C-alpha atoms as one frame of an Amber mdcrd trajectory, in Angstrom:
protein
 -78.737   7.337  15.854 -77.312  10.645  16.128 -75.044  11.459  13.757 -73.052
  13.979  16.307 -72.190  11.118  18.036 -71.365   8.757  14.918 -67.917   7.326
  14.231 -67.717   9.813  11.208 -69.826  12.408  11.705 -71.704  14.701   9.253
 -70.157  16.750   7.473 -66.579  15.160   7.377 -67.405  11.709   7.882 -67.236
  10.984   4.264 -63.761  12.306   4.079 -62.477  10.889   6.814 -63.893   7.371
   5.704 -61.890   8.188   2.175 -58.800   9.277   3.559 -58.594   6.827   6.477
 -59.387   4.066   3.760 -56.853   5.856   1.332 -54.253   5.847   4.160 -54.525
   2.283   5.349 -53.905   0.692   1.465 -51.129   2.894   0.797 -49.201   2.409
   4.000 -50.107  -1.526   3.957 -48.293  -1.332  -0.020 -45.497   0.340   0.647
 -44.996  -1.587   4.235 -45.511  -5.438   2.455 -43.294  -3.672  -0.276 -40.369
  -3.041   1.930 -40.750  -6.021   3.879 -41.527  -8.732   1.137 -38.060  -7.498
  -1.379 -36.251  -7.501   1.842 -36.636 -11.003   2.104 -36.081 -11.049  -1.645
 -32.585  -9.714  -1.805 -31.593 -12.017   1.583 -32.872 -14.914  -0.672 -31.446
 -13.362  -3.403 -27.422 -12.384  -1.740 -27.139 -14.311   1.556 -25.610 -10.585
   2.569 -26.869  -8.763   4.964 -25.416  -5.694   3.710 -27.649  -5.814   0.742
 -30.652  -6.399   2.842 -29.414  -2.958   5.363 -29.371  -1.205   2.070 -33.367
  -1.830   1.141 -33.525   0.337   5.280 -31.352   3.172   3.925 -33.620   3.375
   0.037 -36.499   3.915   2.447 -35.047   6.022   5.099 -32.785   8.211   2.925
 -35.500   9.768   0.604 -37.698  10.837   3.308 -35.327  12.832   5.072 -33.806
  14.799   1.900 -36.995  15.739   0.369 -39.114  15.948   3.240 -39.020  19.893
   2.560 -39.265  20.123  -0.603 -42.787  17.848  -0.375 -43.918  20.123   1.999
 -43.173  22.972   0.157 -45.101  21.217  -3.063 -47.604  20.910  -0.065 -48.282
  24.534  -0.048 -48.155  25.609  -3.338 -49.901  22.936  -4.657 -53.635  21.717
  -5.068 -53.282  19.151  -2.667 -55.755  16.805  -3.719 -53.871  16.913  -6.990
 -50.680  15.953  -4.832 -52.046  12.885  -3.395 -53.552  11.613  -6.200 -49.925
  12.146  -8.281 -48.108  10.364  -5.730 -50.174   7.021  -5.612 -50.293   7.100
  -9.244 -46.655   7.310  -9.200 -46.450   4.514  -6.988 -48.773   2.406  -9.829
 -46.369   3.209 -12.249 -42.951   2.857 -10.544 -44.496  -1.298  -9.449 -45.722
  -1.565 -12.849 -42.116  -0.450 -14.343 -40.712  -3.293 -11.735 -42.592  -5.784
 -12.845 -41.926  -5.287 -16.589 -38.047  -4.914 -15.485 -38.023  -7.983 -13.474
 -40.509  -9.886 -15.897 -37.515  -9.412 -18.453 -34.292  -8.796 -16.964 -35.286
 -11.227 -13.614 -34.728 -10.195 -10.512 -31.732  -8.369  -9.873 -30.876  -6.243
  -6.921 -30.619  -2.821  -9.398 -34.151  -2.064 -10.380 -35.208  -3.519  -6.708
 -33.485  -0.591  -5.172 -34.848   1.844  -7.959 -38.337   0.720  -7.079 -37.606
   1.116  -3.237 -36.331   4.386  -3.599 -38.895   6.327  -6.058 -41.846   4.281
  -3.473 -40.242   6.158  -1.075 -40.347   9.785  -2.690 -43.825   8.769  -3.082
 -44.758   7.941  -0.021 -42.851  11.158   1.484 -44.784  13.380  -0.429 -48.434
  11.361  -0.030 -47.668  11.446   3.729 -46.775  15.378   3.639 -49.865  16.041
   1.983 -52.070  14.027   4.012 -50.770  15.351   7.631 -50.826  19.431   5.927
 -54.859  18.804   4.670 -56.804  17.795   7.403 -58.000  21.540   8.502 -59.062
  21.259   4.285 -60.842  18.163   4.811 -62.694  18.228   8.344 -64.216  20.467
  10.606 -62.043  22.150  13.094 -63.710  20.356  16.283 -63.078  16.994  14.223
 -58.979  17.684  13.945 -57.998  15.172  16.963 -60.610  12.772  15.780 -58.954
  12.870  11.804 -55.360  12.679  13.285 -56.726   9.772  15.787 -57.742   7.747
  12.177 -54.703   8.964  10.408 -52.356   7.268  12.985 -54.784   4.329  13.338
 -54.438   3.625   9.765 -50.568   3.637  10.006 -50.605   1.672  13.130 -52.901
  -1.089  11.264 -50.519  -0.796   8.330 -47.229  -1.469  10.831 -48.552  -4.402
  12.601 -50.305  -5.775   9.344 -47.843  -5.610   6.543 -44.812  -7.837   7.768
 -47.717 -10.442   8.864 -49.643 -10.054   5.532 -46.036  -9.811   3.824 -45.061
 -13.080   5.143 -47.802 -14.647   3.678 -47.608 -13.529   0.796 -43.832 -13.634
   0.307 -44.303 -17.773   0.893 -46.970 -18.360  -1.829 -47.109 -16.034  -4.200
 -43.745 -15.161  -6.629 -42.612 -11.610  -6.730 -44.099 -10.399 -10.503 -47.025
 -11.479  -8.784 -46.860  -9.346  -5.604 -45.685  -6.215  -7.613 -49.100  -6.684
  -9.352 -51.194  -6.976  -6.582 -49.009  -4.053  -4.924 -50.283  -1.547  -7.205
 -53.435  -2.821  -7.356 -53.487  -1.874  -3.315 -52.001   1.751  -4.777 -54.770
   1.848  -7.181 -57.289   1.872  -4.622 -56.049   4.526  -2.744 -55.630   6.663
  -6.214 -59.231   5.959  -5.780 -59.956   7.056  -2.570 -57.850  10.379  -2.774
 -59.880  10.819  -5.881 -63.093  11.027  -3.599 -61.720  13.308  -1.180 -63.697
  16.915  -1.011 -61.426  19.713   0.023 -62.582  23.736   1.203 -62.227  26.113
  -0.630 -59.431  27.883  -0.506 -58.476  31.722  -1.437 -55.140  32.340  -3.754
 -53.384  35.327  -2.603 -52.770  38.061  -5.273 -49.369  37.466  -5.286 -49.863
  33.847  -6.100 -51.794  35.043  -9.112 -48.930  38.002 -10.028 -46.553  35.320
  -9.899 -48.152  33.255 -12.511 -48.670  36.008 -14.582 -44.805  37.008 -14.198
 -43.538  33.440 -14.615 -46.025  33.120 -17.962 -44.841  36.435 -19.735 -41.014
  35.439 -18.509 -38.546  33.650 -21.648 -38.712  29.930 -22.061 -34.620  30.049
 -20.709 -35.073  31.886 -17.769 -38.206  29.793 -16.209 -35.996  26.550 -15.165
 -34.088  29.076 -12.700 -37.145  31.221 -11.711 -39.073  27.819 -10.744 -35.387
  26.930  -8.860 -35.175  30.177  -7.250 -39.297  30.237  -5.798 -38.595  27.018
  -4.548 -35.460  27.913  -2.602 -37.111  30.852  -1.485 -40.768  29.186  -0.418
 -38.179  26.922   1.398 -36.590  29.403   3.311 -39.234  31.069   3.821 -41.130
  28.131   5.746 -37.931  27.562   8.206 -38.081  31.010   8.469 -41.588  30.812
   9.480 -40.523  27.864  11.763 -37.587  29.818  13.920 -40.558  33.126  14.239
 -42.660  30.709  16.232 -41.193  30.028  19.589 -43.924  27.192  20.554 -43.417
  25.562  17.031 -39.442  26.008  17.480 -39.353  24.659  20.842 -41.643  21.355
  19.997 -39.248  20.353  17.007 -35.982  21.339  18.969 -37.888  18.659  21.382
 -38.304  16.156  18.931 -34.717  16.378  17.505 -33.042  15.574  20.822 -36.071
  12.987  22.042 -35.554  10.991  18.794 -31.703  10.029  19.185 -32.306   8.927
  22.278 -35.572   6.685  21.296 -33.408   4.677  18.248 -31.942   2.683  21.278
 -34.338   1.232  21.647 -34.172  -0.335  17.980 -30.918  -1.412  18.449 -30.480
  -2.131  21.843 -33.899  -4.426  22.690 -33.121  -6.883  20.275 -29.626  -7.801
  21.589 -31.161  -7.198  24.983 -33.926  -9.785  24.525 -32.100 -12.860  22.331
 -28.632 -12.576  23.240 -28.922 -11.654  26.726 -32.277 -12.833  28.152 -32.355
 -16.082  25.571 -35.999 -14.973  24.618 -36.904 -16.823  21.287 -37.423 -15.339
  18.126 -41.454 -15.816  18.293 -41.308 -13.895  22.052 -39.224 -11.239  20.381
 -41.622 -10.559  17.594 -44.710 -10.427  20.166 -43.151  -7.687  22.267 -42.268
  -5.793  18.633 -45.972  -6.563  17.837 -46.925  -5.055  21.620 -45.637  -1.635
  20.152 -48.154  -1.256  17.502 -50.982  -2.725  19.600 -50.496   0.000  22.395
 -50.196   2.519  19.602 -53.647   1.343  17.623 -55.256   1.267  21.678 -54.634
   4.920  21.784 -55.092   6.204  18.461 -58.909   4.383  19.028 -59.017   6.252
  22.175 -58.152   9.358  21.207 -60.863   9.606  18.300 -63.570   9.489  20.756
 -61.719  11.404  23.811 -61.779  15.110  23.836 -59.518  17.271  22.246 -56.906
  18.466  24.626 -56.668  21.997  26.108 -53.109  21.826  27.166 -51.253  19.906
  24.127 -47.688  20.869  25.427 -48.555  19.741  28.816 -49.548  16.426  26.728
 -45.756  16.387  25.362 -44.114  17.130  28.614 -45.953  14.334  30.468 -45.644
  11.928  27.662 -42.055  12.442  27.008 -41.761  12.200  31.443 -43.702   8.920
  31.204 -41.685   7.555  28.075 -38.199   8.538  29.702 -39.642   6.174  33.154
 -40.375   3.630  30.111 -36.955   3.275  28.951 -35.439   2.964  32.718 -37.806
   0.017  33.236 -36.537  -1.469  30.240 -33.080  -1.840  31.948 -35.192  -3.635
  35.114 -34.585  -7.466  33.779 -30.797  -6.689  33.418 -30.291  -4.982  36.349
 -31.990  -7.396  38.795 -32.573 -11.381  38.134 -35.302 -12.510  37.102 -36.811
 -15.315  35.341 -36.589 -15.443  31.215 -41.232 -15.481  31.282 -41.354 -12.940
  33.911 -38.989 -11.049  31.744 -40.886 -11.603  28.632 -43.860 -10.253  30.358
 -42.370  -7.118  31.509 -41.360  -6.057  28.432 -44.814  -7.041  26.722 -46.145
  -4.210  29.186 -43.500  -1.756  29.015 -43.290  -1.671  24.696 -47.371  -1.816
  24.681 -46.803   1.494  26.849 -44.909   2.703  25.026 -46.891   2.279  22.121
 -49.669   4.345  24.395 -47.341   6.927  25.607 -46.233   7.610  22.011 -50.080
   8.145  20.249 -50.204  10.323  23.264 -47.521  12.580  22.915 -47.779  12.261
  18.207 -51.746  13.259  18.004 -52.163  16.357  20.289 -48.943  17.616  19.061
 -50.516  17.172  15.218 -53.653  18.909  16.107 -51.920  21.489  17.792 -49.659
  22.622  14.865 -52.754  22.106  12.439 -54.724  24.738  14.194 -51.888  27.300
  14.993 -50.090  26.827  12.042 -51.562  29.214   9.205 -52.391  27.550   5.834
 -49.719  28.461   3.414 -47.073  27.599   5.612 -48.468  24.310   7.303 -47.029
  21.963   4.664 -43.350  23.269   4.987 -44.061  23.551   9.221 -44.857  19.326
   8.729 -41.835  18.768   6.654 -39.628  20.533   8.635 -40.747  18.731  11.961
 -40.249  15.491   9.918 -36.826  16.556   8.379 -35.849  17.063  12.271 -37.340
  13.844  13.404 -35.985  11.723  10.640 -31.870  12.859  10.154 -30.888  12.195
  13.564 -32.532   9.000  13.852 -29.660   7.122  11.302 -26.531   8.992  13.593
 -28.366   7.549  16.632 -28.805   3.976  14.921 -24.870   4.069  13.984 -23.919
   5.000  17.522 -25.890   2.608  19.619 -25.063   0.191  17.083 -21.078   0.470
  17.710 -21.739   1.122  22.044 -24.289  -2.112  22.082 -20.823  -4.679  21.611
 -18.800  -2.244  23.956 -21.070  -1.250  26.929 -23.440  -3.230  29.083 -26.983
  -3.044  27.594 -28.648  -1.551  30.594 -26.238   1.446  30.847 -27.639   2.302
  27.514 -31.132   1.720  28.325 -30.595   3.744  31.537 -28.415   6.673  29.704
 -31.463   6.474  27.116 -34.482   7.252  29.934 -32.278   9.752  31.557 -31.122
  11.719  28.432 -34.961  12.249  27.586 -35.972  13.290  31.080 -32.854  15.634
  30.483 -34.170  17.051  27.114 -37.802  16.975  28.516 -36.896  19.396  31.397
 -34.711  21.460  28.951 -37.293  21.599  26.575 -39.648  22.895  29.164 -38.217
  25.597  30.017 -38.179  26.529  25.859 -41.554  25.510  25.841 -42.780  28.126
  28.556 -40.069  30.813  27.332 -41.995  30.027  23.979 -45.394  31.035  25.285
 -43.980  34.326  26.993 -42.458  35.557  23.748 -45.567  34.965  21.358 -48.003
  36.467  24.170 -45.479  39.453  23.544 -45.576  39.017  20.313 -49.748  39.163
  20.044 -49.867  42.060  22.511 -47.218  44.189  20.393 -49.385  43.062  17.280
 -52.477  44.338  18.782 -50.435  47.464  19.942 -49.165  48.628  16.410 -52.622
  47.575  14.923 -54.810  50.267  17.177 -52.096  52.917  16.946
């Protein structure tokens, strides 16, 4: 068979195998992690307070150090980086389970574990979206993101099964154990992973020099001060790019909007259509399935020539989503046919949203230059991530104060709204870097 057309093809496939493999057990650990101690401190309390909290120790990390991973991203070996951060994850289960093996379980160390998993998992998941141009060929990029978002797809829809199996038969020393076994063997596979070469710039090498010959007192402040300023410099970096600007700007607004749907469906579908439980967690499940359809898809369709047009239509086709969701409110129908128009509409979704995620990645991985791609990533997830918990609050207080399909409706038209807007940024975008290139290639032959 020829190995152009192979599943992993020559001379990437063995990274992508690693990486994909590396991907899947880390994002099925920390997922069964999350989901299994949830159930664990609701056993545990009775409060659901104290189970919200485990959401906020996995939410909260990831949005304040998002930058700083990605600017450890940069300046980093990054091979080094991923391997650090599963073995961190080892030791913070192994920690857990000595704690709890002594102490018991208490709701203290449960939280500690939850939140240094997720500083782990923030910086793994940095790494591994800022290395792919390091670990594939360029015409493979789509095909490497396709696998990357496969693996977390697989992980989403596997882990709260998997978890709930688990969580009923085995105690939870046990499951810590077997946790960072799962951590272990994607130390493992990280350890496998071949990067290219790379070239330091000379001021990367005068900067170690500096920082060796500097006094033991001062080098705390000099390591603060190069961080702040690699920081700044990769927002800075972020605001010079009009495309790159435009596409996060994008994101921002898109992503306040989408959190209704977290909030809102599940009233929507047991209070007010009297769907069970069981029906609920199918359509939930429908999500991942249209997003693991697509990501398959995508790593054997070819890559796209027109990535914003990608965004613009998705984010069209998701806004036309969300107004269907309103549909079984708005007119009556029966409690099955509604069930089986929202199976379609959130396995859509799941489509639409692969769609819009994976030519956007590929994009920013080949524009993006090297040193800066890490902080680009974390940036774009910063943005994504710290408006989603003012959305949840909101929706959260409107749900028991407005009709459900107002908000469902506002929701589809708000990202129409944003996706026209951000259109027009979009194309103003493209006209200021073509003026940018041709100025560039002005002052270069003068």
């Amino acid at each position: 068979m020829s190995t152009k057309n192979a599943i992993f093809p020559s001379p990437s496939n063995r990274n992508m195998l690693l990486f994909f493999a590396g991907k899947l057990a880390s994002m099925l650990g920390s997922g069964m992690y999350t989901f299994v101690v949830g159930l664990y401190i609701l056993n545990l309390t009775g409060s659901g307070g104290s189970f919200a909290i485990t959401m906020v120790c996995g939410l909260l990390p990831r949005i304040l150090l998002a930058p700083f991973a990605g600017v450890m991203a940069d300046r980093m070996n990054r091979r080094m980086l991923l391997i650090c951060s599963d073995l961190a994850a080892v030791l913070t289960l192994l920690l857990a389970f000595l704690t709890v093996s002594v102490e018991g379980v208490s709701l203290i160390p449960i939280y500690a574990s939850l939140v240094l998993l997720a500083i782990c998992s923030t910086f793994y998941g940095i790494s591994v979206s800022s290395s792919l141009m390091q670990l594939v060929d360029e015409d493979q990029i789509q095909r490497a993101g396709s696998l990357n978002q496969i693996a977390g797809s697989i992980g989403n829809l596997l882990a709260p099964v998997l978890g709930g199996m688990l969580y009923a038969i085995v105690s939870l020393k046990l499951f810590m154990l077997l946790n960072a076994a799962g951590f272990a063997v994607s130390t493992l596979m990280s350890c496998g992973l071949r990067f290219k070469p790379t070239v330091d710039t000379a001021d990367h090498g005068e900067t170690s020099h500096s920082a060796a010959e500097e006094p033991a007192p001062q080098v705390r402040s000099h390591v603060l001060a190069e961080l702040r300023d690699s920081l700044a410099g990769g927002i800075s970096y972020v605001f010079k790019m009009p495309i790159i600007r435009a596409v996060i700007i994008i994101v921002f607004w898109v992503n306040f909007f989408v959190v209704s749907l977290d909030i809102v469906l599940p009233y929507v579908a047991i209070q007010l259509l009297s769907l069970t439980s069981g029906q609920y967690g199918i359509i939930e499940a429908m999500l991942g399935a249209g997003m693991l359809t697509m990501s398959l898809l995508l790593t054997v369709r070819r890559q796209s020539n027109n990535p914003t047009g990608s965004l613009i239509r998705g984010l069209c086709t998701l806004g036309l989503l969300f107004l269907g969701m309103a549909f079984p409110l708005v007119f009556s129908i029966s409690s099955t046919s509604a069930f089986i128009l929202l199976l379609v509409l959130m396995f859509l979704v799941g489509v639409t949203v692969m769609n819009i995620n994976i030519p956007i990645q590929v994009y920013l991985q080949q524009i993006i230059e090297e040193e800066y791609r890490g902080r680009v990533f974390a940036v774009a997830e910063t943005a994504s991530g710290a408006i989603a918990p003012l959305g949840m609050i909101l929706f959260g207080v409107l749900v028991d104060r407005i009709p459900s399909e107002f908000l469902l409706l506002a929701s589809g038209l708000a990202i129409l709204v944003v996706t026209l807007l951000g259109r027009r940024g979009l194309k103003s975008g493209s006209e200021q870097e073509a003026v940018q290139k041709r100025e560039a290639e002005a002052r270069l032959h003068a």
